[in-house]
Tab-separated table of C-alpha atoms in Angstrom:
chain	number	residue	atom	x	y	z
A	1	GLY	CA	0.000	0.000	0.000
A	2	LEU	CA	0.878	3.678	-0.148
A	3	GLU	CA	3.512	4.470	2.463
A	4	ASN	CA	3.545	8.212	1.837
A	5	ASP	CA	0.550	10.547	1.622
A	6	THR	CA	2.500	12.752	-0.795
A	7	ASP	CA	2.139	9.990	-3.385
A	8	ARG	CA	-1.604	10.494	-3.549
A	9	VAL	CA	-3.113	12.023	-6.674
A	10	PHE	CA	-6.343	12.992	-4.905
A	11	ASN	CA	-5.580	14.917	-1.714
A	12	ASN	CA	-9.078	16.268	-1.066
A	13	LEU	CA	-11.012	13.075	-1.708
A	14	TYR	CA	-13.059	13.430	1.471
A	15	GLY	CA	-13.800	17.141	1.122
A	16	ASP	CA	-11.758	18.143	4.178
A	17	HIS	CA	-10.748	21.346	2.406
A	18	GLY	CA	-12.425	23.857	0.117
A	19	VAL	CA	-13.319	23.099	-3.499
A	20	ASP	CA	-12.974	26.680	-4.786
A	21	LEU	CA	-10.170	27.819	-7.091
A	22	ASP	CA	-7.998	29.363	-4.356
A	23	SER	CA	-8.198	26.192	-2.240
A	24	ALA	CA	-7.424	24.034	-5.265
A	25	ARG	CA	-4.400	26.156	-6.112
A	26	ALA	CA	-3.204	25.876	-2.517
A	27	ARG	CA	-3.206	22.080	-2.979
A	28	GLY	CA	-1.191	22.362	-6.206
A	29	ASP	CA	-3.887	22.347	-8.890
A	30	TRP	CA	-3.381	24.667	-11.888
A	31	PHE	CA	0.311	25.044	-10.916
A	32	ARG	CA	2.478	25.790	-13.978
A	33	THR	CA	-0.254	24.432	-16.243
A	34	THR	CA	0.692	26.911	-18.964
A	35	ALA	CA	4.301	25.666	-18.866
A	36	ILE	CA	3.075	22.069	-19.260
A	37	ILE	CA	0.909	23.065	-22.231
A	38	SER	CA	3.831	24.890	-23.838
A	39	ARG	CA	5.832	21.637	-23.917
A	40	GLY	CA	3.398	20.368	-26.500
A	41	ARG	CA	1.337	17.326	-27.296
A	42	ASP	CA	4.193	14.903	-27.996
A	43	TRP	CA	5.878	15.581	-24.647
A	44	LEU	CA	2.608	15.072	-22.761
A	45	LEU	CA	1.811	11.859	-24.655
A	46	ASN	CA	5.262	10.482	-23.829
A	47	GLN	CA	4.722	11.267	-20.148
A	48	LEU	CA	1.408	9.402	-20.162
A	49	LYS	CA	2.809	6.431	-22.069
A	50	ASN	CA	5.868	6.114	-19.829
A	51	SER	CA	3.776	6.488	-16.654
A	52	GLY	CA	1.866	3.294	-17.401
A	53	LEU	CA	-1.497	4.959	-16.686
A	54	ARG	CA	-4.373	2.764	-17.846
A	55	GLY	CA	-8.025	3.710	-18.187
A	56	ARG	CA	-9.710	3.734	-14.775
A	57	GLY	CA	-13.247	3.341	-16.089
A	58	GLY	CA	-13.071	-0.446	-16.347
A	59	ALA	CA	-11.421	-1.432	-19.633
A	60	GLY	CA	-7.860	-0.608	-18.543
A	61	PHE	CA	-6.573	0.405	-21.998
A	62	PRO	CA	-3.226	2.311	-21.871
A	63	THR	CA	-4.168	6.001	-21.735
A	64	GLY	CA	-1.173	7.431	-23.572
A	65	LEU	CA	-1.574	4.984	-26.433
A	66	LYS	CA	-5.304	5.651	-26.696
A	67	MET	CA	-4.782	9.421	-26.805
A	68	SER	CA	-2.026	9.098	-29.406
A	69	LEU	CA	-4.525	7.491	-31.797
A	70	MET	CA	-6.289	10.840	-32.166
A	71	PRO	CA	-5.209	12.586	-35.375
A	72	THR	CA	-3.423	15.925	-35.453
A	73	ALA	CA	-5.928	18.739	-35.862
A	74	PRO	CA	-5.544	21.133	-38.809
A	75	GLU	CA	-3.780	24.430	-38.075
A	76	ASN	CA	-6.999	26.454	-38.308
A	77	ALA	CA	-8.971	24.116	-36.025
A	78	HIS	CA	-9.144	26.732	-33.268
A	79	SER	CA	-11.244	28.974	-35.486
A	80	PRO	CA	-14.894	28.869	-34.337
A	81	HIS	CA	-16.002	28.197	-37.915
A	82	GLN	CA	-13.791	25.157	-38.506
A	83	PRO	CA	-14.547	21.460	-37.757
A	84	GLN	CA	-13.271	20.465	-34.338
A	85	GLN	CA	-11.949	17.453	-32.453
A	86	TYR	CA	-13.426	16.501	-29.103
A	87	LEU	CA	-12.462	15.090	-25.744
A	88	VAL	CA	-15.370	13.649	-23.753
A	89	VAL	CA	-14.916	13.058	-20.026
A	90	ASN	CA	-17.095	10.148	-18.935
A	91	GLY	CA	-18.703	10.899	-15.554
A	92	ASP	CA	-21.741	8.659	-16.058
A	93	GLU	CA	-20.636	6.165	-13.338
A	94	GLY	CA	-23.486	3.677	-13.333
A	95	GLU	CA	-21.624	0.505	-12.328
A	96	PRO	CA	-23.285	-0.907	-9.172
A	97	GLY	CA	-20.994	-0.576	-6.166
A	98	THR	CA	-18.921	2.254	-7.655
A	99	SER	CA	-18.677	5.639	-5.956
A	100	LYS	CA	-15.283	7.032	-6.966
A	101	ASP	CA	-16.019	9.487	-9.785
A	102	ARG	CA	-18.728	11.289	-7.853
A	103	GLN	CA	-16.208	11.820	-5.033
A	104	ILE	CA	-13.784	13.417	-7.480
A	105	LEU	CA	-16.475	15.593	-9.043
A	106	ARG	CA	-17.726	16.626	-5.600
A	107	ASN	CA	-14.393	17.319	-3.891
A	108	GLU	CA	-11.786	17.768	-6.644
A	109	PRO	CA	-13.626	19.628	-9.453
A	110	HIS	CA	-10.624	21.750	-10.459
A	111	LYS	CA	-8.482	18.643	-10.821
A	112	VAL	CA	-11.059	17.345	-13.318
A	113	LEU	CA	-11.071	20.646	-15.220
A	114	GLU	CA	-7.284	20.914	-15.339
A	115	GLY	CA	-7.117	17.295	-16.458
A	116	ALA	CA	-9.670	18.074	-19.163
A	117	VAL	CA	-7.528	20.950	-20.450
A	118	LEU	CA	-4.361	18.827	-20.516
A	119	GLY	CA	-6.285	15.893	-21.970
A	120	ALA	CA	-7.419	18.203	-24.761
A	121	VAL	CA	-3.774	19.075	-25.427
A	122	ALA	CA	-2.835	15.376	-25.541
A	123	THR	CA	-5.646	14.619	-28.002
A	124	ASP	CA	-5.394	17.869	-29.995
A	125	ALA	CA	-9.038	18.538	-29.139
A	126	GLN	CA	-10.482	22.037	-29.135
A	127	ARG	CA	-13.617	21.340	-27.118
A	128	VAL	CA	-14.237	19.164	-24.056
A	129	TYR	CA	-17.600	17.771	-22.977
A	130	ILE	CA	-17.904	16.531	-19.401
A	131	TYR	CA	-20.795	14.065	-19.400
A	132	ILE	CA	-22.249	13.690	-15.887
A	133	ARG	CA	-24.842	11.169	-14.759
A	134	GLY	CA	-28.194	12.949	-14.436
A	135	GLU	CA	-28.643	11.944	-10.793
A	136	PHE	CA	-25.436	13.770	-9.814
A	137	VAL	CA	-27.207	17.083	-9.284
A	138	HIS	CA	-25.025	18.258	-6.398
A	139	GLU	CA	-21.835	17.274	-8.184
A	140	ARG	CA	-22.884	19.061	-11.371
A	141	LEU	CA	-23.526	22.314	-9.474
A	142	ILE	CA	-20.104	22.111	-7.801
A	143	LEU	CA	-18.403	21.432	-11.120
A	144	GLN	CA	-20.274	24.298	-12.796
A	145	ARG	CA	-19.117	26.721	-10.091
A	146	ALA	CA	-15.552	25.529	-10.597
A	147	LEU	CA	-15.960	25.935	-14.350
A	148	ASP	CA	-17.185	29.513	-13.869
A	149	GLU	CA	-14.150	30.283	-11.659
A	150	ALA	CA	-11.697	28.811	-14.159
A	151	SER	CA	-13.373	30.669	-17.009
A	152	GLU	CA	-13.196	34.007	-15.166
A	153	SER	CA	-9.484	33.375	-14.520
A	154	ARG	CA	-8.934	32.586	-18.227
A	155	LEU	CA	-7.714	29.076	-17.552
A	156	LEU	CA	-10.294	27.767	-20.026
A	157	ARG	CA	-13.409	29.093	-21.711
A	158	GLN	CA	-17.112	28.324	-21.911
A	159	PRO	CA	-19.256	28.737	-25.037
A	160	GLY	CA	-20.072	32.430	-25.406
A	161	ASP	CA	-16.961	33.677	-23.595
A	162	ALA	CA	-15.352	36.603	-25.411
A	163	ALA	CA	-11.783	35.594	-24.547
A	164	ARG	CA	-10.386	32.916	-26.842
A	165	PHE	CA	-6.764	33.122	-25.706
A	166	GLY	CA	-5.053	32.930	-22.329
A	167	ALA	CA	-2.735	35.538	-20.853
A	168	ASN	CA	0.235	34.062	-22.754
A	169	GLY	CA	-1.597	33.901	-26.082
A	170	THR	CA	-2.319	30.149	-25.890
A	171	PRO	CA	-5.728	29.216	-27.356
A	172	LEU	CA	-8.116	28.361	-24.526
A	173	LYS	CA	-9.898	25.003	-24.531
A	174	THR	CA	-13.695	25.181	-24.445
A	175	VAL	CA	-15.321	23.065	-21.717
A	176	VAL	CA	-19.034	22.172	-21.590
A	177	ILE	CA	-20.923	20.218	-18.904
A	178	HIS	CA	-23.641	17.882	-20.177
A	179	ARG	CA	-26.147	15.977	-18.033
A	180	GLY	CA	-27.074	12.415	-18.873
A	181	ALA	CA	-30.456	10.830	-18.213
A	182	GLY	CA	-29.542	7.862	-16.031
A	183	ALA	CA	-29.060	4.994	-18.518
A	184	TYR	CA	-26.396	2.459	-17.484
A	185	VAL	CA	-25.479	1.726	-21.106
A	186	CYS	CA	-24.435	5.370	-21.625
A	187	GLY	CA	-21.267	4.567	-19.717
A	188	GLU	CA	-20.182	2.842	-22.945
A	189	GLU	CA	-18.316	5.391	-25.060
A	190	THR	CA	-20.319	5.230	-28.271
A	191	ALA	CA	-23.683	5.136	-26.452
A	192	LEU	CA	-22.490	8.195	-24.531
A	193	ILE	CA	-21.679	9.927	-27.828
A	194	GLU	CA	-25.150	9.105	-29.153
A	195	SER	CA	-26.667	10.594	-25.994
A	196	LEU	CA	-24.535	13.741	-26.389
A	197	GLU	CA	-25.910	14.131	-29.894
A	198	GLY	CA	-29.455	14.055	-28.518
A	199	LYS	CA	-30.255	10.511	-29.631
A	200	MET	CA	-31.166	7.373	-27.698
A	201	GLY	CA	-28.146	5.985	-25.870
A	202	LYS	CA	-27.432	2.917	-28.009
A	203	PRO	CA	-23.876	1.757	-28.754
A	204	ARG	CA	-22.512	2.088	-32.267
A	205	LEU	CA	-20.836	-0.574	-34.355
A	206	LYS	CA	-17.051	-0.256	-34.514
A	207	PRO	CA	-15.243	0.451	-36.791
A	208	PRO	CA	-15.285	3.338	-37.354
A	209	PHE	CA	-13.856	4.015	-33.909
A	210	PRO	CA	-14.548	7.319	-32.130
A	211	ALA	CA	-10.975	8.499	-32.813
A	212	GLN	CA	-11.879	8.311	-36.507
A	213	LYS	CA	-15.543	9.289	-36.449
A	214	GLY	CA	-17.057	10.139	-33.101
A	215	LEU	CA	-19.102	13.063	-31.773
A	216	PHE	CA	-20.817	14.926	-34.637
A	217	GLY	CA	-18.795	12.794	-37.035
A	218	ARG	CA	-15.481	14.245	-35.830
A	219	PRO	CA	-12.459	12.572	-34.138
A	220	THR	CA	-13.331	12.037	-30.463
A	221	LEU	CA	-11.714	10.473	-27.424
A	222	VAL	CA	-13.791	9.351	-24.436
A	223	SER	CA	-11.985	8.968	-21.099
A	224	ASN	CA	-13.076	8.330	-17.512
A	225	VAL	CA	-13.152	11.057	-14.827
A	226	GLU	CA	-10.490	9.377	-12.669
A	227	THR	CA	-8.208	8.862	-15.666
A	228	VAL	CA	-8.461	12.480	-16.806
A	229	ALA	CA	-8.052	13.862	-13.277
A	230	SER	CA	-4.785	11.906	-12.889
A	231	ILE	CA	-3.117	13.620	-15.870
A	232	PRO	CA	-2.048	16.917	-14.193
A	233	THR	CA	-0.218	15.215	-11.306
A	234	ILE	CA	1.608	12.883	-13.693
A	235	ALA	CA	2.600	15.822	-15.898
A	236	ARG	CA	3.903	17.805	-12.909
A	237	ARG	CA	5.670	15.045	-10.984
A	238	GLY	CA	6.826	13.056	-13.986
A	239	SER	CA	6.157	9.635	-15.440
A	240	LYS	CA	8.976	7.950	-13.460
A	241	TRP	CA	7.304	8.810	-10.160
A	242	TYR	CA	3.942	7.368	-11.237
A	243	ALA	CA	5.515	4.287	-12.809
A	244	SER	CA	7.409	3.591	-9.566
A	245	LEU	CA	4.092	2.818	-7.856
A	246	GLY	CA	2.476	-0.591	-8.342
A	247	ARG	CA	4.106	-3.315	-10.400
A	248	HIS	CA	4.833	-4.081	-14.067
A	249	GLY	CA	1.790	-3.449	-16.227
A	250	ASN	CA	-0.157	-2.169	-13.229
A	251	HIS	CA	1.355	1.200	-12.349
A	252	GLY	CA	0.197	4.106	-10.217
A	253	THR	CA	-2.604	4.546	-7.734
A	254	LYS	CA	-6.285	3.663	-7.973
A	255	LEU	CA	-9.473	4.740	-6.236
A	256	PHE	CA	-11.300	1.804	-4.646
A	257	SER	CA	-14.928	1.912	-3.467
A	258	ILE	CA	-15.398	-0.551	-0.592
A	259	SER	CA	-18.905	-1.491	0.531
A	260	GLY	CA	-21.042	-4.407	1.662
A	261	ALA	CA	-20.385	-6.316	4.874
A	262	VAL	CA	-17.546	-4.122	6.131
A	263	GLU	CA	-17.272	-2.001	9.255
A	264	SER	CA	-16.584	1.321	7.489
A	265	PRO	CA	-17.604	1.584	3.807
A	266	CYS	CA	-15.403	4.099	2.020
A	267	THR	CA	-13.720	5.276	-1.160
A	268	VAL	CA	-9.935	5.291	-0.818
A	269	GLU	CA	-6.862	5.844	-2.968
A	270	GLU	CA	-4.310	3.055	-2.802
A	271	GLU	CA	-1.351	1.733	-4.730
A	272	MET	CA	-2.103	-0.734	-7.493
A	273	GLY	CA	-1.288	-4.288	-6.431
A	274	ILE	CA	-2.366	-4.028	-2.793
A	275	GLY	CA	-3.870	-7.265	-1.497
A	276	LEU	CA	-7.682	-7.389	-1.544
A	277	ARG	CA	-7.899	-8.496	2.073
A	278	ASP	CA	-5.299	-5.885	3.090
A	279	LEU	CA	-7.338	-3.199	1.320
A	280	VAL	CA	-10.512	-4.133	3.205
A	281	GLU	CA	-8.843	-4.447	6.603
A	282	LYS	CA	-6.631	-1.361	6.298
A	283	HIS	CA	-9.276	1.090	5.095
A	284	ALA	CA	-12.751	-0.363	5.736
A	285	GLY	CA	-12.201	-1.698	9.250
A	286	GLY	CA	-12.312	-5.292	8.041
A	287	ALA	CA	-15.274	-7.538	7.355
A	288	LYS	CA	-18.166	-7.501	9.800
A	289	GLY	CA	-17.663	-10.316	12.288
A	290	GLY	CA	-14.168	-11.012	10.972
A	291	TRP	CA	-12.747	-12.351	7.732
A	292	SER	CA	-13.891	-15.889	8.558
A	293	HIS	CA	-17.476	-14.704	7.966
A	294	VAL	CA	-16.768	-13.583	4.389
A	295	ARG	CA	-18.537	-15.699	1.803
A	296	ALA	CA	-17.503	-13.906	-1.397
A	297	VAL	CA	-16.044	-10.633	-2.642
A	298	ILE	CA	-16.871	-8.749	-5.824
A	299	PRO	CA	-13.546	-7.066	-6.713
A	300	GLY	CA	-14.412	-4.558	-9.429
A	301	GLY	CA	-18.135	-3.850	-9.641
A	302	CYS	CA	-21.075	-6.104	-10.440
A	303	SER	CA	-19.865	-6.806	-13.975
A	304	THR	CA	-16.858	-8.704	-12.591
A	305	SER	CA	-16.880	-12.264	-11.286
A	306	MET	CA	-17.278	-12.646	-7.524
A	307	LEU	CA	-14.505	-14.570	-5.799
A	308	PRO	CA	-14.718	-17.026	-2.888
A	309	ARG	CA	-13.013	-16.129	0.384
A	310	ALA	CA	-10.037	-18.446	-0.168
A	311	ILE	CA	-9.058	-16.634	-3.378
A	312	ALA	CA	-10.065	-13.140	-2.241
A	313	GLU	CA	-7.754	-13.251	0.778
A	314	LYS	CA	-4.689	-13.852	-1.414
A	315	VAL	CA	-5.353	-11.979	-4.672
A	316	MET	CA	-3.825	-8.585	-5.457
A	317	MET	CA	-5.910	-5.669	-6.689
A	318	ASP	CA	-4.606	-5.079	-10.177
A	319	TYR	CA	-5.426	-6.023	-13.762
A	320	THR	CA	-3.009	-8.946	-14.043
A	321	ALA	CA	-3.742	-10.720	-10.754
A	322	LEU	CA	-7.535	-10.509	-11.005
A	323	SER	CA	-7.536	-11.621	-14.631
A	324	ALA	CA	-5.510	-14.689	-13.614
A	325	VAL	CA	-8.298	-15.838	-11.267
A	326	GLY	CA	-11.083	-15.247	-13.783
A	327	SER	CA	-12.239	-11.839	-12.614
A	328	ALA	CA	-11.254	-8.230	-13.358
A	329	LEU	CA	-10.281	-4.958	-11.682
A	330	GLY	CA	-13.141	-3.154	-13.430
A	331	THR	CA	-13.882	0.131	-11.676
A	332	GLY	CA	-12.273	-0.997	-8.413
A	333	ALA	CA	-15.636	-1.326	-6.652
A	334	VAL	CA	-15.130	-3.901	-3.891
A	335	VAL	CA	-18.319	-5.411	-2.444
A	336	VAL	CA	-17.891	-7.830	0.472
A	337	LEU	CA	-20.613	-10.467	0.932
A	338	ASP	CA	-20.736	-12.255	4.301
A	339	ASP	CA	-22.225	-15.609	5.260
A	340	THR	CA	-25.712	-14.136	5.675
A	341	VAL	CA	-25.875	-13.502	1.919
A	342	ASP	CA	-27.162	-16.005	-0.599
A	343	VAL	CA	-24.800	-15.577	-3.564
A	344	VAL	CA	-27.369	-17.062	-5.966
A	345	GLU	CA	-29.923	-14.484	-4.931
A	346	ALA	CA	-27.282	-11.742	-5.192
A	347	VAL	CA	-26.460	-12.662	-8.792
A	348	ALA	CA	-30.185	-12.891	-9.600
A	349	ARG	CA	-30.506	-9.303	-8.413
A	350	MET	CA	-27.653	-8.316	-10.733
A	351	GLU	CA	-29.311	-10.031	-13.680
A	352	MET	CA	-32.562	-8.212	-12.926
A	353	PHE	CA	-30.574	-4.980	-13.158
A	354	TYR	CA	-28.942	-5.922	-16.469
A	355	ARG	CA	-32.257	-7.054	-17.934
A	356	HIS	CA	-33.716	-3.653	-17.093
A	357	GLU	CA	-30.713	-1.682	-18.400
A	358	SER	CA	-30.171	-3.506	-21.704
A	359	CYS	CA	-30.775	-1.097	-24.579
A	360	GLY	CA	-32.324	-3.963	-26.565
A	361	GLN	CA	-30.247	-3.436	-29.681
A	362	CYS	CA	-28.428	-6.807	-29.635
A	363	THR	CA	-30.381	-10.063	-29.442
A	364	PRO	CA	-27.887	-11.941	-27.186
A	365	CYS	CA	-28.069	-9.184	-24.555
A	366	ARG	CA	-31.764	-8.312	-24.946
A	367	GLU	CA	-32.936	-11.924	-24.711
A	368	GLY	CA	-30.041	-13.414	-22.748
A	369	THR	CA	-30.392	-11.163	-19.712
A	370	GLY	CA	-34.043	-12.167	-19.400
A	371	VAL	CA	-33.273	-15.862	-19.813
A	372	LEU	CA	-30.492	-15.809	-17.199
A	373	PHE	CA	-32.731	-13.996	-14.741
A	374	ALA	CA	-35.599	-16.438	-15.365
A	375	LEU	CA	-33.326	-19.454	-14.828
A	376	LEU	CA	-31.969	-18.048	-11.577
A	377	GLU	CA	-35.484	-17.201	-10.404
A	378	LYS	CA	-36.541	-20.767	-11.227
A	379	LEU	CA	-33.706	-22.112	-9.079
A	380	LEU	CA	-34.581	-19.811	-6.197
A	381	ALA	CA	-38.192	-21.021	-6.358
A	382	GLY	CA	-36.987	-24.604	-5.923
A	383	ASP	CA	-38.006	-25.727	-9.407
A	384	GLY	CA	-34.543	-25.974	-10.973
A	385	ALA	CA	-32.575	-28.924	-12.315
A	386	GLU	CA	-29.064	-29.754	-13.512
A	387	SER	CA	-30.159	-28.951	-17.049
A	388	ASP	CA	-30.855	-25.363	-15.961
A	389	LEU	CA	-27.225	-24.926	-14.945
A	390	GLN	CA	-26.174	-26.207	-18.355
A	391	ALA	CA	-28.603	-23.791	-19.983
A	392	MET	CA	-27.209	-20.903	-17.918
A	393	ASP	CA	-23.661	-21.765	-18.933
A	394	HIS	CA	-24.634	-22.063	-22.608
A	395	MET	CA	-26.539	-18.772	-22.592
A	396	ALA	CA	-23.833	-16.823	-20.727
A	397	ARG	CA	-21.094	-18.049	-23.052
A	398	GLY	CA	-23.256	-17.227	-26.050
A	399	MET	CA	-23.652	-13.655	-24.810
A	400	SER	CA	-19.951	-13.061	-24.147
A	401	GLY	CA	-18.228	-11.380	-27.070
A	402	HIS	CA	-21.332	-11.414	-29.264
A	403	THR	CA	-22.778	-7.952	-28.686
A	404	ILE	CA	-21.940	-4.497	-30.059
A	405	CYS	CA	-20.741	-3.270	-26.665
A	406	ALA	CA	-19.436	-5.046	-23.565
A	407	MET	CA	-22.791	-5.138	-21.781
A	408	GLY	CA	-23.406	-8.716	-22.913
A	409	ASP	CA	-20.138	-9.705	-21.247
A	410	ALA	CA	-20.998	-7.626	-18.167
A	411	ALA	CA	-24.284	-9.489	-17.715
A	412	ALA	CA	-22.787	-12.909	-18.412
A	413	THR	CA	-19.706	-12.626	-16.188
A	414	PRO	CA	-21.448	-12.784	-12.767
A	415	VAL	CA	-23.266	-15.954	-13.856
A	416	LEU	CA	-20.102	-17.581	-15.222
A	417	GLY	CA	-18.322	-16.736	-11.953
A	418	LEU	CA	-21.178	-18.274	-9.992
A	419	LEU	CA	-20.958	-21.465	-12.039
A	420	ARG	CA	-17.189	-21.610	-11.651
A	421	TYR	CA	-16.796	-20.896	-7.950
A	422	PHE	CA	-20.205	-21.436	-6.336
A	423	ARG	CA	-21.708	-24.416	-8.148
A	424	PRO	CA	-22.583	-26.243	-4.889
A	425	GLU	CA	-24.782	-23.287	-3.898
A	426	LEU	CA	-26.583	-23.510	-7.238
A	427	GLU	CA	-27.003	-27.285	-7.007
A	428	SER	CA	-28.319	-27.086	-3.462
A	429	TYR	CA	-31.548	-25.535	-4.727
A	430	PHE	CA	-32.630	-28.610	-6.677
A	431	ARG	CA	-31.079	-31.058	-4.230
A	432	LYS	CA	-33.275	-29.623	-1.464
A	433	ALA	CA	-30.364	-28.699	0.770
A	434	PRO	CA	-29.877	-24.911	0.572
A	435	VAL	CA	-26.424	-23.782	1.646
A	436	ILE	CA	-28.000	-20.699	3.237
A	437	PRO	CA	-31.632	-20.808	4.426
A	438	THR	CA	-33.447	-17.852	2.874
A	439	LYS	CA	-36.841	-16.468	3.852
A	440	PRO	CA	-39.361	-16.694	0.986
A	441	SER	CA	-40.264	-13.019	1.475
A	442	SER	CA	-36.736	-11.948	0.571
A	443	ARG	CA	-37.273	-13.286	-2.953
A	444	SER	CA	-40.644	-11.720	-3.629
A	445	VAL	CA	-38.885	-8.699	-5.156
A	446	PHE	CA	-37.831	-10.866	-8.111
A	447	ARG	CA	-41.287	-12.225	-8.850
A	448	SER	CA	-42.804	-8.747	-8.705
A	449	ALA	CA	-40.115	-7.194	-10.943
């Protein structure tokens, strides 16, 4: 874990200090930003590539490489009458169990804005859209106030601002806040772009990729709030510092949201590669009743496979280690389930969520989510059989990798994890020996859904 608080990227994560521009500057935000911009796009891209920063929204794609795929804008792109390139900051955060981006938006708004400006430099974008989940009303108001402050100080501009250049003559990046409408699928980059354009949030076929043809048909890069907000600190402190944290292929720090059966649910910044059990015990006060009462742990949000206690107590929290045990880091949303929880019922609840949130565009996802939920509900009602487990496995594997976006995989993964690690719990329902006795009333929510 992090030994030194100075190695943290987010030093106001809990809102202990002010969120206004003066307070942000006192913490180091907006320090020598103009000097960083003057070093140019290539220098900034090299810093990001050498730092090892990977996307913190779930996919984990190398950030520097992704940004380098954006084409170079024409020389006259800063003219208001010329076609533009776009950077879109994804603050939709709909993954169940995740609460990191809202903390950043709420307590570190200027870090997001400075990251957006530098991200625009790295992608050669002239305009930035910050897409915020519609339910984040408080966070949007805080971010808008920060945007107004930065605009008045000529650190960036908003549409309609008279000033187009900063004090040193550098063209100012235009930043716009856009509210979403609460759809889970809009966390996917192309569905988010569709929503920004005023259409239904349905993912697009790729290719063409957004870097080729994205928002309004122009080159676009979509990046997560945490990823973008990490850019300024990396640029100031250098790629070697960031790369020194974590381990090979899993560098830097990460925000983890810890909830469920723990003593003190929290969002915390830690070094990549910290042990899952260490993370829970160091920052969340440990599992309720002790680690021996843990039944399973979801390591990266509900779209990642839950792990049994024996694996969870040894695995490290990074991309490589979690992939090796059949799960994923995802958004870093850790949910601890104790021995009072029926894991079959928990996954059924997840499938009910995915069934509701499917945009309906792809048959495997539209139909598969309903079938998986129905099979799990059948088991919970005591009417299941071995053939139902085979049907679940067949359906989940048929969904994985066969949809336009990753939502088919997201819905299938919890079921595949259940079949892999918790098969006895599934079988107990048709062998009339439930592993955990469950009151019938606790399942009525599924039948009434």
